[in-house]
mmCIF file of C-alpha atoms and ligand atoms in Angstrom:
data_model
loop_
_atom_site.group_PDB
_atom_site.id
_atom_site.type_symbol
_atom_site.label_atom_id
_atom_site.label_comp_id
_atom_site.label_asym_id
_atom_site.label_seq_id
_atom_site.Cartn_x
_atom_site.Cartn_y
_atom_site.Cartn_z
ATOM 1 C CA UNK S 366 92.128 105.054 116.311
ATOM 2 C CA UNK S 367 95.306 104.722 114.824
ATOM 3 C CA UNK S 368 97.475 104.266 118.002
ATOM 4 C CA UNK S 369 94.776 103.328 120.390
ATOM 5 C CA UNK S 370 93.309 100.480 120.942
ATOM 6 C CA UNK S 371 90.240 101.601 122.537
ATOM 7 C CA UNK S 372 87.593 101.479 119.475
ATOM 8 C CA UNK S 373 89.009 98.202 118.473
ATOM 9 C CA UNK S 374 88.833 96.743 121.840
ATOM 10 C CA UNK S 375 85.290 98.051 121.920
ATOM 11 C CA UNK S 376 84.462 96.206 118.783
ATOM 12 C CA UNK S 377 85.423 92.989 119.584
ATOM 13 C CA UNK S 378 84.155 92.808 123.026
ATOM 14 C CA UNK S 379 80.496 93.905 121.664
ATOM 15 C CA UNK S 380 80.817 91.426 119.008
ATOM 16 C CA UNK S 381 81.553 88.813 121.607
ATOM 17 C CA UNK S 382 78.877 89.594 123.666
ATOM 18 C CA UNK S 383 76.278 89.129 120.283
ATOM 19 C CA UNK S 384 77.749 85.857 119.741
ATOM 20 C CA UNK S 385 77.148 84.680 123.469
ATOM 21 C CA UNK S 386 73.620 86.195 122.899
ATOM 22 C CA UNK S 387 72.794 83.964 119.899
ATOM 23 C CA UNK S 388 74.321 81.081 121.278
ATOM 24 C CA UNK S 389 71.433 81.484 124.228
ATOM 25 C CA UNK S 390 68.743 82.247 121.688
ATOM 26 C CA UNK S 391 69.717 79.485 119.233
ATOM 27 C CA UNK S 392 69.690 77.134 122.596
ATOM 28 C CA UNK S 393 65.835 79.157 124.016
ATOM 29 C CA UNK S 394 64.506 77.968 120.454
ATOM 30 C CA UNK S 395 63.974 81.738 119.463
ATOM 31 C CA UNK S 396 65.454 81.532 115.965
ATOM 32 C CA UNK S 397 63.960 85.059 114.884
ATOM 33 C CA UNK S 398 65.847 86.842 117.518
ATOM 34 C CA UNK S 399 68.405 85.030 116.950
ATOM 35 C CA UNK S 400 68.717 85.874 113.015
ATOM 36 C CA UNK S 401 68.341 89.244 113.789
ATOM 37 C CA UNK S 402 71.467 89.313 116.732
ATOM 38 C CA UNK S 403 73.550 87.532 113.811
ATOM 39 C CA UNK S 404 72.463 89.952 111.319
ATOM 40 C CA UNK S 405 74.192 93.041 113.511
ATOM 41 C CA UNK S 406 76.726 90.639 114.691
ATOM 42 C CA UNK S 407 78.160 90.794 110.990
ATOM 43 C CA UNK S 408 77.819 94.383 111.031
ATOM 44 C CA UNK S 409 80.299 94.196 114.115
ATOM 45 C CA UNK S 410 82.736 91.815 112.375
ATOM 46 C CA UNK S 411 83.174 94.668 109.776
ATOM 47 C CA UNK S 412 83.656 97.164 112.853
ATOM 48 C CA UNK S 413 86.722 94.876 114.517
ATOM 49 C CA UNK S 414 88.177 94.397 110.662
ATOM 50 C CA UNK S 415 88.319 98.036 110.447
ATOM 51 C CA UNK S 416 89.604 99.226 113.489
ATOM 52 C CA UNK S 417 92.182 96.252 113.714
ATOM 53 C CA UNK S 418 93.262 97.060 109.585
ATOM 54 C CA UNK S 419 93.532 100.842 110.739
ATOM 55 C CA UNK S 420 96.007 99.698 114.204
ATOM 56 C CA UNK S 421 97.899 97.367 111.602
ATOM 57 C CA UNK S 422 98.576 99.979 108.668
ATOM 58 C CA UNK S 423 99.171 102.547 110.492
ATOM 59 C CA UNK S 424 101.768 100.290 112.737
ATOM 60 C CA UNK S 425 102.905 97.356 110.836
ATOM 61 C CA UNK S 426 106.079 97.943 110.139
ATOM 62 C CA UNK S 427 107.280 97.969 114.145
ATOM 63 C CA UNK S 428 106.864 94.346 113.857
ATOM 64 C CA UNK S 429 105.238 93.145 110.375
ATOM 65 C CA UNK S 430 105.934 89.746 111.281
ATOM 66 C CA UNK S 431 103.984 89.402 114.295
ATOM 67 C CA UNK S 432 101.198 91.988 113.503
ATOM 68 C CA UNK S 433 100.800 89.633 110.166
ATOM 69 C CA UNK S 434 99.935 86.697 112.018
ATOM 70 C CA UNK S 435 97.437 89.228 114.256
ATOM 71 C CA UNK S 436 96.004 89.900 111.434
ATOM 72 C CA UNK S 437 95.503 86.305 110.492
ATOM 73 C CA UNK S 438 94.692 85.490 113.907
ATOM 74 C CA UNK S 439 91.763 88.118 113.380
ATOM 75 C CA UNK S 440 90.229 87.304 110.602
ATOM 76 C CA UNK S 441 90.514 84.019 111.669
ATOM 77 C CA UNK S 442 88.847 84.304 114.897
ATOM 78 C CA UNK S 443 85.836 85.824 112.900
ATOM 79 C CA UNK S 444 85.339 82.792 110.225
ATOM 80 C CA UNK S 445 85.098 80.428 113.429
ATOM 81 C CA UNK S 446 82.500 83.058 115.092
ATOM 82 C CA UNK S 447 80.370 83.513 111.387
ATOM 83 C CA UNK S 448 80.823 79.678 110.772
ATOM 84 C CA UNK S 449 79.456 78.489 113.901
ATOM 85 C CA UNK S 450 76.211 80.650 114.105
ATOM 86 C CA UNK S 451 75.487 79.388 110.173
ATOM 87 C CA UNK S 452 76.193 76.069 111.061
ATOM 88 C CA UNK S 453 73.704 76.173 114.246
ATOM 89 C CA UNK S 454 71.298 78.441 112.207
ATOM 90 C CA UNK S 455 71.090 74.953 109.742
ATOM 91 C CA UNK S 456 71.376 72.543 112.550
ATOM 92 C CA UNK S 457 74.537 71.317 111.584
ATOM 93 C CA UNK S 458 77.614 70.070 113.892
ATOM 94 C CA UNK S 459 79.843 72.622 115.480
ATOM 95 C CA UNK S 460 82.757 70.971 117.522
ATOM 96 C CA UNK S 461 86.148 70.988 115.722
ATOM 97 C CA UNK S 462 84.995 75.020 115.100
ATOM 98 C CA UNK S 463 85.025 75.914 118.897
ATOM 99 C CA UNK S 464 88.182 73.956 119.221
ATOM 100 C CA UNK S 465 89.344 76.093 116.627
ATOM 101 C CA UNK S 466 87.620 79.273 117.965
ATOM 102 C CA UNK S 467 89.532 78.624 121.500
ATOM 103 C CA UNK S 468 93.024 78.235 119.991
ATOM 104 C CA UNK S 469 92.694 81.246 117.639
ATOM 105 C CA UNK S 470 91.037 82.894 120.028
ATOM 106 C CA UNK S 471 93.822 82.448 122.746
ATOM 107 C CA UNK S 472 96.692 83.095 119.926
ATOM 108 C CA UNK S 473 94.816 86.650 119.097
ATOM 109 C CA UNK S 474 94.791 87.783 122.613
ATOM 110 C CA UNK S 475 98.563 86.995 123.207
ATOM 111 C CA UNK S 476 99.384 88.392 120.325
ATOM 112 C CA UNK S 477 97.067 91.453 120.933
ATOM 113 C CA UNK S 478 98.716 92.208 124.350
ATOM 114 C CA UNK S 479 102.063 91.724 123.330
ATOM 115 C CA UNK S 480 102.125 93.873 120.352
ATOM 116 C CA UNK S 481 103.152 97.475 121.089
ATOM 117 C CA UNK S 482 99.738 99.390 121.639
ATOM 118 C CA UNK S 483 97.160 99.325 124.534
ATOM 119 C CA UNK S 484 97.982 97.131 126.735
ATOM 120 C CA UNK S 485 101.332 95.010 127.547
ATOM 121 C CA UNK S 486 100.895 92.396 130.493
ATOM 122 C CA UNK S 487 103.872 90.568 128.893
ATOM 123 C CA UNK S 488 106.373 93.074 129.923
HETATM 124 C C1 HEM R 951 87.436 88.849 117.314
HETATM 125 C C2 HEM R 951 88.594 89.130 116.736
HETATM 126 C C3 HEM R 951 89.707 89.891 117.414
HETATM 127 C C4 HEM R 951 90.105 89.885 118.734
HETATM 128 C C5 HEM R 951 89.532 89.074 119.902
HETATM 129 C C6 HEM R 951 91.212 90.842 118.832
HETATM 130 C C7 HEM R 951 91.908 91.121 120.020
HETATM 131 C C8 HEM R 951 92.835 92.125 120.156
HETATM 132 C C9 HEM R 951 93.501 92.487 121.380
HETATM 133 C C10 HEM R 951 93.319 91.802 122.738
HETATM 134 C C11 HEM R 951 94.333 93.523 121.103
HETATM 135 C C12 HEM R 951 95.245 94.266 122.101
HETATM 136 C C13 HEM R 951 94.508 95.471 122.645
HETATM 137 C C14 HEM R 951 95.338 96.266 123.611
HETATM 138 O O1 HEM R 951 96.465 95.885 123.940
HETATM 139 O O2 HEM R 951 94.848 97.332 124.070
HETATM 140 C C15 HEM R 951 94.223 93.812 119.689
HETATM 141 C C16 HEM R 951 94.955 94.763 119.009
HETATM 142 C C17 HEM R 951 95.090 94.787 117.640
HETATM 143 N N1 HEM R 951 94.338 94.072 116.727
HETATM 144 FE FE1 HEM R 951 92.864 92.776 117.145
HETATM 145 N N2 HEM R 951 91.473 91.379 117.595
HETATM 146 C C18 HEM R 951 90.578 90.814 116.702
HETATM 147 C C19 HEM R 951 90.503 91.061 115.346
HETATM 148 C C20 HEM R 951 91.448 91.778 114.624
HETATM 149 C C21 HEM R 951 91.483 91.896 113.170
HETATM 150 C C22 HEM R 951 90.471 91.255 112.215
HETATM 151 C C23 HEM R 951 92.575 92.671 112.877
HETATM 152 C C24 HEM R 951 93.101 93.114 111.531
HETATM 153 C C25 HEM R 951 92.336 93.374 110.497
HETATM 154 C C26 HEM R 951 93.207 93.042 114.127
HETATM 155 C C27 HEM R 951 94.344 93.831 114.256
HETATM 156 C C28 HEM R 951 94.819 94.345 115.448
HETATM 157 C C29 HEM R 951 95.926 95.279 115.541
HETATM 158 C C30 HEM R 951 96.771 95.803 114.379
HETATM 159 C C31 HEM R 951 96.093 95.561 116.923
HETATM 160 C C32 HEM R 951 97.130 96.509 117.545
HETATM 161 C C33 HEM R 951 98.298 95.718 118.075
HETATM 162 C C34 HEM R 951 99.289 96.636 118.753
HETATM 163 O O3 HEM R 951 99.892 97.441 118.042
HETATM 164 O O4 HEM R 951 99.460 96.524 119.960
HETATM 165 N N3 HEM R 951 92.498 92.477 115.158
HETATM 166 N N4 HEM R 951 93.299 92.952 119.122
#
């Protein structure tokens, strides 16, 4: 868990699949399922934080620079998820936060594969 990126990749593909879940049962009108797919949503935002802070303490300092602004990128990623499922759970506008969601979302993944572990399609 330290040097692979297996659990972490896990994590965040799970919690990605929740959030496409309670997009459809937000849009299906079933709010109680849907409260209850944020609910362990959350729980899987804590999951990716602690994987992804275990990968970046334990391998920082190859490249603090750029795992800092994966780190960001992270967290970051995670207020847009959290922020739009409260915002649609209150019936309140969402659109700058999925153009936000898409940028961060794209800058995590580069920055994901090109960092040392797992994966490297950029060389
Ligand atoms: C939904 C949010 C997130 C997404 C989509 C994401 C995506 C990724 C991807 C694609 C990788 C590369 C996996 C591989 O090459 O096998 C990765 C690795 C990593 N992530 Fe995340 N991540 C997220 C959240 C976080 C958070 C919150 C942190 C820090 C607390 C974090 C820290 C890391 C670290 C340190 C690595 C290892 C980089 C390396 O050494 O190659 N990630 N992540």
């Amino acid at each position: 868990m330290l040097t692979r990126t297996d659990a972490h990749v896990t994590t965040w593909v799970i919690a990605i699949l929740l959030f496409i879940l309670a997009l459809f049962l937000h849009r299906a009108g079933k709010e109680k399922a849907f409260k209850t797919v944020q609910m362990v949503l959350r729980l899987f935002y804590i999951l990716v934080i602690v994987t992804g802070a275990l990968l970046f303490f334990h391998n920082q300092r190859l490249d603090p620079a750029l795992y800092g602004l994966k780190l960001l990128g992270g967290i970051l990623v995670i207020g847009m998820m959290e922020m739009i499922t409260l915002r649609l759970s209150k019936r309140k506008s969402t659109g700058i936060l999925w153009v936000l969601l898409i940028i961060f979302f794209a800058a995590v993944l580069y920055l994901g594969l090109r960092l040392p572990m797992g994966w490297h399609p950029f060389y």
